[in-house]
Amino acid sequence: MFMHYFTQIDDDVYEPTERVGGAWNPEEQHVCPLLGLLAQRVERDRDARRDDGLVVARLSYDILGTLRMQPIQLRTTVLRPGRSIELVEVVASQDGRDGVALRAWLMQPQDSAGVKGQAFDPMPAVDEMDGFDMTGIWGGGFIASIEARRALHGAGSAQVWARSDTLLVEGEEQSGLAAFAGMLDLANGIAVRAEPQEVLYPNIDLTAHLFRQPEGDWVGYDTRVSFGGEGVGLTETVLHDMRGPVGTSSQILTVRPR
């Protein structure tokens, strides 16, 4: 069994392992690991160009299409260079077709310790939740690589802690941010409002805003899922690490009864 999601086979080319298999279709890539890989590329590009430690404050992904379980190519562009704020784009493509695009805002860190604070509710501790076997709902290699615990509060409402012991890229260390980003898309599968055998509801985007850089391997999700009456849904999540809230994420869904 592979203990990594991707193998780098060229400077900008990565091959997925079986652990990237998707939840909706195991023959397609689950975007979770790819979101982490794109965030890691943003950090690598930053570190290659500068040494002043800009922090990533927003990760905005557009899911432009599905990606097969075949190699992907990444391209990186600094859309808005700046001394204290930058906008960087990383796009994953396959056979010349773009699949997922990330635009990340990076900001110069400041000392705001004297005014820090937040108003989000805390999460129950990991050991206060029951084990949650996600493979009972979803298939695919990625879901099988996840350890999770859940407090279910009703249809479309849940709190979950989840982690993975699988590296993003074979033989490479990963930052806390990259590992965290590689778990973000899990939010759309943890507070099920309708059984996936009855309703399709894949997300076509994901935007995460972070007011603090995440730490550790556990990711906390305080998630609510809403379906409208015209085929559009929304997954909203307050994101946590073991120290507390770190930000929020939003995903727009295309809701399609089977």
PDB file of C-alpha atoms in Angstrom:
ATOM      1  CA  MET A   1       0.000   0.000   0.000  1.00  0.00           C
ATOM      2  CA  PHE A   2       1.315   3.430  -0.946  1.00  0.00           C
ATOM      3  CA  MET A   3       1.955   5.812   1.958  1.00  0.00           C
ATOM      4  CA  HIS A   4       1.829   8.874  -0.268  1.00  0.00           C
ATOM      5  CA  TYR A   5      -0.750  10.431  -2.561  1.00  0.00           C
ATOM      6  CA  PHE A   6       1.527  11.544  -5.397  1.00  0.00           C
ATOM      7  CA  THR A   7       4.875  10.625  -6.916  1.00  0.00           C
ATOM      8  CA  GLN A   8       6.796  13.444  -8.598  1.00  0.00           C
ATOM      9  CA  ILE A   9       7.960  12.221 -12.006  1.00  0.00           C
ATOM     10  CA  ASP A  10       9.208  15.538 -13.449  1.00  0.00           C
ATOM     11  CA  ASP A  11       9.673  19.144 -12.304  1.00  0.00           C
ATOM     12  CA  ASP A  12       5.983  19.982 -12.660  1.00  0.00           C
ATOM     13  CA  VAL A  13       4.455  16.533 -13.197  1.00  0.00           C
ATOM     14  CA  TYR A  14       2.914  14.332 -10.501  1.00  0.00           C
ATOM     15  CA  GLU A  15       1.436  10.851 -10.731  1.00  0.00           C
ATOM     16  CA  PRO A  16      -1.420   9.901  -8.366  1.00  0.00           C
ATOM     17  CA  THR A  17      -1.330   6.684  -6.375  1.00  0.00           C
ATOM     18  CA  GLU A  18      -4.346   4.515  -5.609  1.00  0.00           C
ATOM     19  CA  ARG A  19      -4.883   6.569  -2.442  1.00  0.00           C
ATOM     20  CA  VAL A  20      -6.134   9.455  -4.595  1.00  0.00           C
ATOM     21  CA  GLY A  21      -9.134   7.470  -5.897  1.00  0.00           C
ATOM     22  CA  GLY A  22     -12.301   9.566  -5.769  1.00  0.00           C
ATOM     23  CA  ALA A  23     -15.412   9.198  -3.634  1.00  0.00           C
ATOM     24  CA  TRP A  24     -17.888   9.770  -6.464  1.00  0.00           C
ATOM     25  CA  ASN A  25     -15.855   7.684  -8.936  1.00  0.00           C
ATOM     26  CA  PRO A  26     -12.731   5.710  -7.926  1.00  0.00           C
ATOM     27  CA  GLU A  27     -11.451   6.003 -11.506  1.00  0.00           C
ATOM     28  CA  GLU A  28     -11.172   9.766 -11.026  1.00  0.00           C
ATOM     29  CA  GLN A  29      -8.987  11.713  -8.615  1.00  0.00           C
ATOM     30  CA  HIS A  30     -10.404  12.926  -5.318  1.00  0.00           C
ATOM     31  CA  VAL A  31      -9.546  16.621  -5.244  1.00  0.00           C
ATOM     32  CA  CYS A  32      -8.581  16.620  -1.545  1.00  0.00           C
ATOM     33  CA  PRO A  33      -4.930  15.567  -2.018  1.00  0.00           C
ATOM     34  CA  LEU A  34      -4.639  17.795  -5.083  1.00  0.00           C
ATOM     35  CA  LEU A  35      -5.760  20.845  -3.106  1.00  0.00           C
ATOM     36  CA  GLY A  36      -2.922  20.142  -0.691  1.00  0.00           C
ATOM     37  CA  LEU A  37      -0.453  19.682  -3.533  1.00  0.00           C
ATOM     38  CA  LEU A  38      -1.418  23.036  -5.060  1.00  0.00           C
ATOM     39  CA  ALA A  39      -1.051  24.782  -1.696  1.00  0.00           C
ATOM     40  CA  GLN A  40       2.364  23.184  -1.285  1.00  0.00           C
ATOM     41  CA  ARG A  41       3.367  24.513  -4.710  1.00  0.00           C
ATOM     42  CA  VAL A  42       2.327  28.034  -3.647  1.00  0.00           C
ATOM     43  CA  GLU A  43       4.634  27.753  -0.632  1.00  0.00           C
ATOM     44  CA  ARG A  44       7.504  26.322  -2.688  1.00  0.00           C
ATOM     45  CA  ASP A  45       7.185  29.114  -5.243  1.00  0.00           C
ATOM     46  CA  ARG A  46       7.138  31.737  -2.459  1.00  0.00           C
ATOM     47  CA  ASP A  47      10.224  30.283  -0.781  1.00  0.00           C
ATOM     48  CA  ALA A  48      12.114  30.138  -4.077  1.00  0.00           C
ATOM     49  CA  ARG A  49      11.502  33.830  -4.741  1.00  0.00           C
ATOM     50  CA  ARG A  50      11.673  35.472  -1.303  1.00  0.00           C
ATOM     51  CA  ASP A  51      12.663  34.920   2.308  1.00  0.00           C
ATOM     52  CA  ASP A  52      10.310  37.200   4.250  1.00  0.00           C
ATOM     53  CA  GLY A  53       7.741  34.558   5.192  1.00  0.00           C
ATOM     54  CA  LEU A  54       4.511  35.756   3.620  1.00  0.00           C
ATOM     55  CA  VAL A  55       1.609  33.796   5.134  1.00  0.00           C
ATOM     56  CA  VAL A  56      -1.230  32.270   3.146  1.00  0.00           C
ATOM     57  CA  ALA A  57      -4.510  33.936   4.142  1.00  0.00           C
ATOM     58  CA  ARG A  58      -6.880  32.653   1.474  1.00  0.00           C
ATOM     59  CA  LEU A  59      -7.028  29.533  -0.681  1.00  0.00           C
ATOM     60  CA  SER A  60      -9.648  29.756  -3.432  1.00  0.00           C
ATOM     61  CA  TYR A  61     -10.046  26.701  -5.661  1.00  0.00           C
ATOM     62  CA  ASP A  62     -12.162  26.338  -8.792  1.00  0.00           C
ATOM     63  CA  ILE A  63     -12.840  22.749  -9.815  1.00  0.00           C
ATOM     64  CA  LEU A  64     -12.982  23.041 -13.591  1.00  0.00           C
ATOM     65  CA  GLY A  65     -13.451  19.360 -14.397  1.00  0.00           C
ATOM     66  CA  THR A  66     -12.650  15.826 -13.345  1.00  0.00           C
ATOM     67  CA  LEU A  67      -9.141  14.388 -13.511  1.00  0.00           C
ATOM     68  CA  ARG A  68      -8.418  10.775 -14.373  1.00  0.00           C
ATOM     69  CA  MET A  69      -6.049   8.639 -12.305  1.00  0.00           C
ATOM     70  CA  GLN A  70      -3.171   9.680 -14.535  1.00  0.00           C
ATOM     71  CA  PRO A  71      -0.303  12.203 -14.227  1.00  0.00           C
ATOM     72  CA  ILE A  72      -1.086  15.895 -13.846  1.00  0.00           C
ATOM     73  CA  GLN A  73       1.004  18.943 -14.715  1.00  0.00           C
ATOM     74  CA  LEU A  74       1.219  22.097 -12.598  1.00  0.00           C
ATOM     75  CA  ARG A  75       1.909  25.640 -13.727  1.00  0.00           C
ATOM     76  CA  THR A  76       2.467  28.564 -11.383  1.00  0.00           C
ATOM     77  CA  THR A  77       1.900  32.270 -12.067  1.00  0.00           C
ATOM     78  CA  VAL A  78       2.349  35.285  -9.797  1.00  0.00           C
ATOM     79  CA  LEU A  79      -0.727  37.276 -10.790  1.00  0.00           C
ATOM     80  CA  ARG A  80      -0.150  40.195  -8.457  1.00  0.00           C
ATOM     81  CA  PRO A  81       3.414  40.599  -7.167  1.00  0.00           C
ATOM     82  CA  GLY A  82       3.974  42.869  -4.209  1.00  0.00           C
ATOM     83  CA  ARG A  83       6.220  43.662  -1.280  1.00  0.00           C
ATOM     84  CA  SER A  84       3.609  42.876   1.373  1.00  0.00           C
ATOM     85  CA  ILE A  85       0.735  41.181  -0.487  1.00  0.00           C
ATOM     86  CA  GLU A  86       0.799  38.725  -3.393  1.00  0.00           C
ATOM     87  CA  LEU A  87      -1.746  36.785  -5.435  1.00  0.00           C
ATOM     88  CA  VAL A  88      -0.410  33.489  -6.782  1.00  0.00           C
ATOM     89  CA  GLU A  89      -2.160  31.045  -9.091  1.00  0.00           C
ATOM     90  CA  VAL A  90      -1.403  27.344  -9.520  1.00  0.00           C
ATOM     91  CA  VAL A  91      -3.301  25.302 -12.112  1.00  0.00           C
ATOM     92  CA  ALA A  92      -3.378  21.508 -12.441  1.00  0.00           C
ATOM     93  CA  SER A  93      -3.982  20.212 -15.949  1.00  0.00           C
ATOM     94  CA  GLN A  94      -4.141  16.895 -17.751  1.00  0.00           C
ATOM     95  CA  ASP A  95      -3.619  16.428 -21.493  1.00  0.00           C
ATOM     96  CA  GLY A  96      -3.806  20.181 -21.990  1.00  0.00           C
ATOM     97  CA  ARG A  97      -7.116  20.570 -20.136  1.00  0.00           C
ATOM     98  CA  ASP A  98      -7.233  22.519 -16.872  1.00  0.00           C
ATOM     99  CA  GLY A  99      -8.762  20.561 -13.987  1.00  0.00           C
ATOM    100  CA  VAL A 100      -8.313  22.572 -10.780  1.00  0.00           C
ATOM    101  CA  ALA A 101      -7.132  26.171 -10.325  1.00  0.00           C
ATOM    102  CA  LEU A 102      -5.978  27.718  -7.047  1.00  0.00           C
ATOM    103  CA  ARG A 103      -5.641  31.422  -6.385  1.00  0.00           C
ATOM    104  CA  ALA A 104      -3.949  32.170  -3.073  1.00  0.00           C
ATOM    105  CA  TRP A 105      -3.542  35.500  -1.311  1.00  0.00           C
ATOM    106  CA  LEU A 106      -0.324  35.794   0.683  1.00  0.00           C
ATOM    107  CA  MET A 107       0.239  38.547   3.237  1.00  0.00           C
ATOM    108  CA  GLN A 108       3.182  39.911   5.157  1.00  0.00           C
ATOM    109  CA  PRO A 109       2.904  38.845   8.820  1.00  0.00           C
ATOM    110  CA  GLN A 110       2.368  41.577  11.403  1.00  0.00           C
ATOM    111  CA  ASP A 111       2.410  41.603  15.202  1.00  0.00           C
ATOM    112  CA  SER A 112      -1.299  41.709  16.080  1.00  0.00           C
ATOM    113  CA  ALA A 113      -1.026  39.685  19.310  1.00  0.00           C
ATOM    114  CA  GLY A 114      -2.352  42.608  21.328  1.00  0.00           C
ATOM    115  CA  VAL A 115      -5.717  42.553  19.555  1.00  0.00           C
ATOM    116  CA  LYS A 116      -6.127  38.877  18.640  1.00  0.00           C
ATOM    117  CA  GLY A 117      -9.404  37.100  19.354  1.00  0.00           C
ATOM    118  CA  GLN A 118     -12.236  35.172  17.695  1.00  0.00           C
ATOM    119  CA  ALA A 119     -15.904  34.401  18.354  1.00  0.00           C
ATOM    120  CA  PHE A 120     -16.324  30.859  17.020  1.00  0.00           C
ATOM    121  CA  ASP A 121     -17.641  28.088  19.239  1.00  0.00           C
ATOM    122  CA  PRO A 122     -15.104  25.457  20.372  1.00  0.00           C
ATOM    123  CA  MET A 123     -15.131  21.877  19.089  1.00  0.00           C
ATOM    124  CA  PRO A 124     -15.487  18.835  21.359  1.00  0.00           C
ATOM    125  CA  ALA A 125     -12.144  17.084  21.900  1.00  0.00           C
ATOM    126  CA  VAL A 126     -11.127  14.220  19.629  1.00  0.00           C
ATOM    127  CA  ASP A 127     -11.522  11.644  22.402  1.00  0.00           C
ATOM    128  CA  GLU A 128     -15.051  12.888  23.141  1.00  0.00           C
ATOM    129  CA  MET A 129     -16.319  11.755  19.727  1.00  0.00           C
ATOM    130  CA  ASP A 130     -17.155   8.306  18.382  1.00  0.00           C
ATOM    131  CA  GLY A 131     -15.134   6.722  15.596  1.00  0.00           C
ATOM    132  CA  PHE A 132     -16.494   7.476  12.116  1.00  0.00           C
ATOM    133  CA  ASP A 133     -15.850   4.981   9.300  1.00  0.00           C
ATOM    134  CA  MET A 134     -16.328   7.097   6.200  1.00  0.00           C
ATOM    135  CA  THR A 135     -16.014   4.050   3.938  1.00  0.00           C
ATOM    136  CA  GLY A 136     -19.530   3.136   5.068  1.00  0.00           C
ATOM    137  CA  ILE A 137     -20.778   6.096   3.002  1.00  0.00           C
ATOM    138  CA  TRP A 138     -18.076   6.755   0.426  1.00  0.00           C
ATOM    139  CA  GLY A 139     -15.755   4.648  -1.697  1.00  0.00           C
ATOM    140  CA  GLY A 140     -12.350   5.345  -3.211  1.00  0.00           C
ATOM    141  CA  GLY A 141      -8.756   5.196  -2.070  1.00  0.00           C
ATOM    142  CA  PHE A 142      -8.657   8.644  -0.522  1.00  0.00           C
ATOM    143  CA  ILE A 143     -11.541   8.056   1.878  1.00  0.00           C
ATOM    144  CA  ALA A 144      -9.970   4.732   2.883  1.00  0.00           C
ATOM    145  CA  SER A 145      -6.829   6.629   3.974  1.00  0.00           C
ATOM    146  CA  ILE A 146      -8.711   8.803   6.507  1.00  0.00           C
ATOM    147  CA  GLU A 147      -9.118   8.339  10.258  1.00  0.00           C
ATOM    148  CA  ALA A 148     -12.154  10.234  11.550  1.00  0.00           C
ATOM    149  CA  ARG A 149     -14.376  10.839  14.573  1.00  0.00           C
ATOM    150  CA  ARG A 150     -17.812  12.424  14.386  1.00  0.00           C
ATOM    151  CA  ALA A 151     -20.616  13.994  16.392  1.00  0.00           C
ATOM    152  CA  LEU A 152     -23.681  13.970  14.118  1.00  0.00           C
ATOM    153  CA  HIS A 153     -26.288  16.612  14.966  1.00  0.00           C
ATOM    154  CA  GLY A 154     -28.843  15.818  12.258  1.00  0.00           C
ATOM    155  CA  ALA A 155     -29.105  15.801   8.482  1.00  0.00           C
ATOM    156  CA  GLY A 156     -26.541  18.233   7.123  1.00  0.00           C
ATOM    157  CA  SER A 157     -25.002  19.106  10.495  1.00  0.00           C
ATOM    158  CA  ALA A 158     -21.940  17.503  12.058  1.00  0.00           C
ATOM    159  CA  GLN A 159     -18.667  18.080  13.860  1.00  0.00           C
ATOM    160  CA  VAL A 160     -15.765  15.902  12.776  1.00  0.00           C
ATOM    161  CA  TRP A 161     -12.103  15.450  13.530  1.00  0.00           C
ATOM    162  CA  ALA A 162     -10.105  13.789  10.734  1.00  0.00           C
ATOM    163  CA  ARG A 163      -6.495  13.089   9.843  1.00  0.00           C
ATOM    164  CA  SER A 164      -4.374  11.136   7.394  1.00  0.00           C
ATOM    165  CA  ASP A 165      -0.976   9.512   7.871  1.00  0.00           C
ATOM    166  CA  THR A 166      -0.331   9.654   4.114  1.00  0.00           C
ATOM    167  CA  LEU A 167       2.219  12.132   2.722  1.00  0.00           C
ATOM    168  CA  LEU A 168       1.210  14.383  -0.149  1.00  0.00           C
ATOM    169  CA  VAL A 169       4.339  13.587  -2.178  1.00  0.00           C
ATOM    170  CA  GLU A 170       6.621  10.590  -1.866  1.00  0.00           C
ATOM    171  CA  GLY A 171       9.797  11.403   0.069  1.00  0.00           C
ATOM    172  CA  GLU A 172       8.932  15.071   0.688  1.00  0.00           C
ATOM    173  CA  GLU A 173       8.246  16.859   3.946  1.00  0.00           C
ATOM    174  CA  GLN A 174       5.040  18.864   3.998  1.00  0.00           C
ATOM    175  CA  SER A 175       4.074  21.982   5.892  1.00  0.00           C
ATOM    176  CA  GLY A 176       1.170  22.170   8.281  1.00  0.00           C
ATOM    177  CA  LEU A 177      -0.665  24.348   5.778  1.00  0.00           C
ATOM    178  CA  ALA A 178      -0.208  21.921   2.878  1.00  0.00           C
ATOM    179  CA  ALA A 179      -1.345  18.951   4.963  1.00  0.00           C
ATOM    180  CA  PHE A 180      -4.340  20.967   6.212  1.00  0.00           C
ATOM    181  CA  ALA A 181      -5.276  22.083   2.694  1.00  0.00           C
ATOM    182  CA  GLY A 182      -5.102  18.454   1.604  1.00  0.00           C
ATOM    183  CA  MET A 183      -8.027  17.699   3.936  1.00  0.00           C
ATOM    184  CA  LEU A 184     -10.281  20.692   3.170  1.00  0.00           C
ATOM    185  CA  ASP A 185     -12.555  19.087   0.601  1.00  0.00           C
ATOM    186  CA  LEU A 186     -13.499  16.358   3.072  1.00  0.00           C
ATOM    187  CA  ALA A 187     -16.033  18.795   4.535  1.00  0.00           C
ATOM    188  CA  ASN A 188     -18.566  18.044   1.800  1.00  0.00           C
ATOM    189  CA  GLY A 189     -18.768  14.381   2.775  1.00  0.00           C
ATOM    190  CA  ILE A 190     -19.016  14.451   6.556  1.00  0.00           C
ATOM    191  CA  ALA A 191     -22.423  16.039   7.236  1.00  0.00           C
ATOM    192  CA  VAL A 192     -24.518  14.092   4.756  1.00  0.00           C
ATOM    193  CA  ARG A 193     -27.881  15.702   3.987  1.00  0.00           C
ATOM    194  CA  ALA A 194     -28.847  13.070   1.394  1.00  0.00           C
ATOM    195  CA  GLU A 195     -27.437   9.636   0.651  1.00  0.00           C
ATOM    196  CA  PRO A 196     -24.986   9.829  -2.273  1.00  0.00           C
ATOM    197  CA  GLN A 197     -26.712   6.817  -3.851  1.00  0.00           C
ATOM    198  CA  GLU A 198     -29.853   8.967  -4.135  1.00  0.00           C
ATOM    199  CA  VAL A 199     -28.487  12.458  -4.820  1.00  0.00           C
ATOM    200  CA  LEU A 200     -25.292  13.720  -6.444  1.00  0.00           C
ATOM    201  CA  TYR A 201     -23.904  16.877  -4.836  1.00  0.00           C
ATOM    202  CA  PRO A 202     -20.273  17.436  -5.874  1.00  0.00           C
ATOM    203  CA  ASN A 203     -18.768  20.840  -5.181  1.00  0.00           C
ATOM    204  CA  ILE A 204     -17.437  22.988  -7.991  1.00  0.00           C
ATOM    205  CA  ASP A 205     -15.326  25.247  -5.802  1.00  0.00           C
ATOM    206  CA  LEU A 206     -13.822  25.640  -2.341  1.00  0.00           C
ATOM    207  CA  THR A 207     -12.625  28.808  -0.642  1.00  0.00           C
ATOM    208  CA  ALA A 208     -10.855  28.797   2.717  1.00  0.00           C
ATOM    209  CA  HIS A 209     -10.050  31.952   4.701  1.00  0.00           C
ATOM    210  CA  LEU A 210      -7.461  31.497   7.446  1.00  0.00           C
ATOM    211  CA  PHE A 211      -6.820  33.970  10.254  1.00  0.00           C
ATOM    212  CA  ARG A 212      -4.185  31.678  11.781  1.00  0.00           C
ATOM    213  CA  GLN A 213      -1.794  29.154  10.254  1.00  0.00           C
ATOM    214  CA  PRO A 214      -2.950  25.587  11.070  1.00  0.00           C
ATOM    215  CA  GLU A 215      -0.820  23.171  13.081  1.00  0.00           C
ATOM    216  CA  GLY A 216      -0.789  19.431  13.739  1.00  0.00           C
ATOM    217  CA  ASP A 217      -2.356  16.505  11.916  1.00  0.00           C
ATOM    218  CA  TRP A 218      -5.965  16.641  13.141  1.00  0.00           C
ATOM    219  CA  VAL A 219      -8.377  18.860  11.179  1.00  0.00           C
ATOM    220  CA  GLY A 220     -11.644  19.874  12.835  1.00  0.00           C
ATOM    221  CA  TYR A 221     -14.821  20.574  10.852  1.00  0.00           C
ATOM    222  CA  ASP A 222     -17.941  22.213  12.251  1.00  0.00           C
ATOM    223  CA  THR A 223     -20.059  21.802   9.143  1.00  0.00           C
ATOM    224  CA  ARG A 224     -23.539  22.707   7.894  1.00  0.00           C
ATOM    225  CA  VAL A 225     -24.907  21.590   4.512  1.00  0.00           C
ATOM    226  CA  SER A 226     -27.861  23.307   2.799  1.00  0.00           C
ATOM    227  CA  PHE A 227     -29.704  22.341  -0.409  1.00  0.00           C
ATOM    228  CA  GLY A 228     -31.850  24.874  -2.230  1.00  0.00           C
ATOM    229  CA  GLY A 229     -34.794  23.979  -4.466  1.00  0.00           C
ATOM    230  CA  GLU A 230     -33.110  24.797  -7.783  1.00  0.00           C
ATOM    231  CA  GLY A 231     -30.176  22.399  -7.816  1.00  0.00           C
ATOM    232  CA  VAL A 232     -27.714  24.495  -5.806  1.00  0.00           C
ATOM    233  CA  GLY A 233     -26.273  23.604  -2.411  1.00  0.00           C
ATOM    234  CA  LEU A 234     -23.805  25.062   0.067  1.00  0.00           C
ATOM    235  CA  THR A 235     -21.389  23.474   2.525  1.00  0.00           C
ATOM    236  CA  GLU A 236     -20.170  25.915   5.201  1.00  0.00           C
ATOM    237  CA  THR A 237     -17.485  24.925   7.704  1.00  0.00           C
ATOM    238  CA  VAL A 238     -15.635  26.462  10.611  1.00  0.00           C
ATOM    239  CA  LEU A 239     -12.152  24.946  10.460  1.00  0.00           C
ATOM    240  CA  HIS A 240     -10.193  23.967  13.562  1.00  0.00           C
ATOM    241  CA  ASP A 241      -6.880  22.509  14.610  1.00  0.00           C
ATOM    242  CA  MET A 242      -6.134  21.198  18.091  1.00  0.00           C
ATOM    243  CA  ARG A 243      -5.541  24.750  19.361  1.00  0.00           C
ATOM    244  CA  GLY A 244      -8.940  25.998  18.226  1.00  0.00           C
ATOM    245  CA  PRO A 245     -10.548  27.690  15.211  1.00  0.00           C
ATOM    246  CA  VAL A 246      -8.308  28.755  12.324  1.00  0.00           C
ATOM    247  CA  GLY A 247     -10.803  29.967   9.719  1.00  0.00           C
ATOM    248  CA  THR A 248     -13.718  28.997   7.516  1.00  0.00           C
ATOM    249  CA  SER A 249     -14.407  27.256   4.226  1.00  0.00           C
ATOM    250  CA  SER A 250     -17.300  27.411   1.749  1.00  0.00           C
ATOM    251  CA  GLN A 251     -18.196  25.043  -1.078  1.00  0.00           C
ATOM    252  CA  ILE A 252     -20.932  25.554  -3.658  1.00  0.00           C
ATOM    253  CA  LEU A 253     -22.619  22.317  -4.724  1.00  0.00           C
ATOM    254  CA  THR A 254     -24.410  21.143  -7.845  1.00  0.00           C
ATOM    255  CA  VAL A 255     -27.320  19.100  -6.470  1.00  0.00           C
ATOM    256  CA  ARG A 256     -28.660  16.438  -8.834  1.00  0.00           C
ATOM    257  CA  PRO A 257     -31.232  13.874  -7.672  1.00  0.00           C
ATOM    258  CA  ARG A 258     -30.518  10.575  -9.396  1.00  0.00           C
TER     259      ARG A 258
END
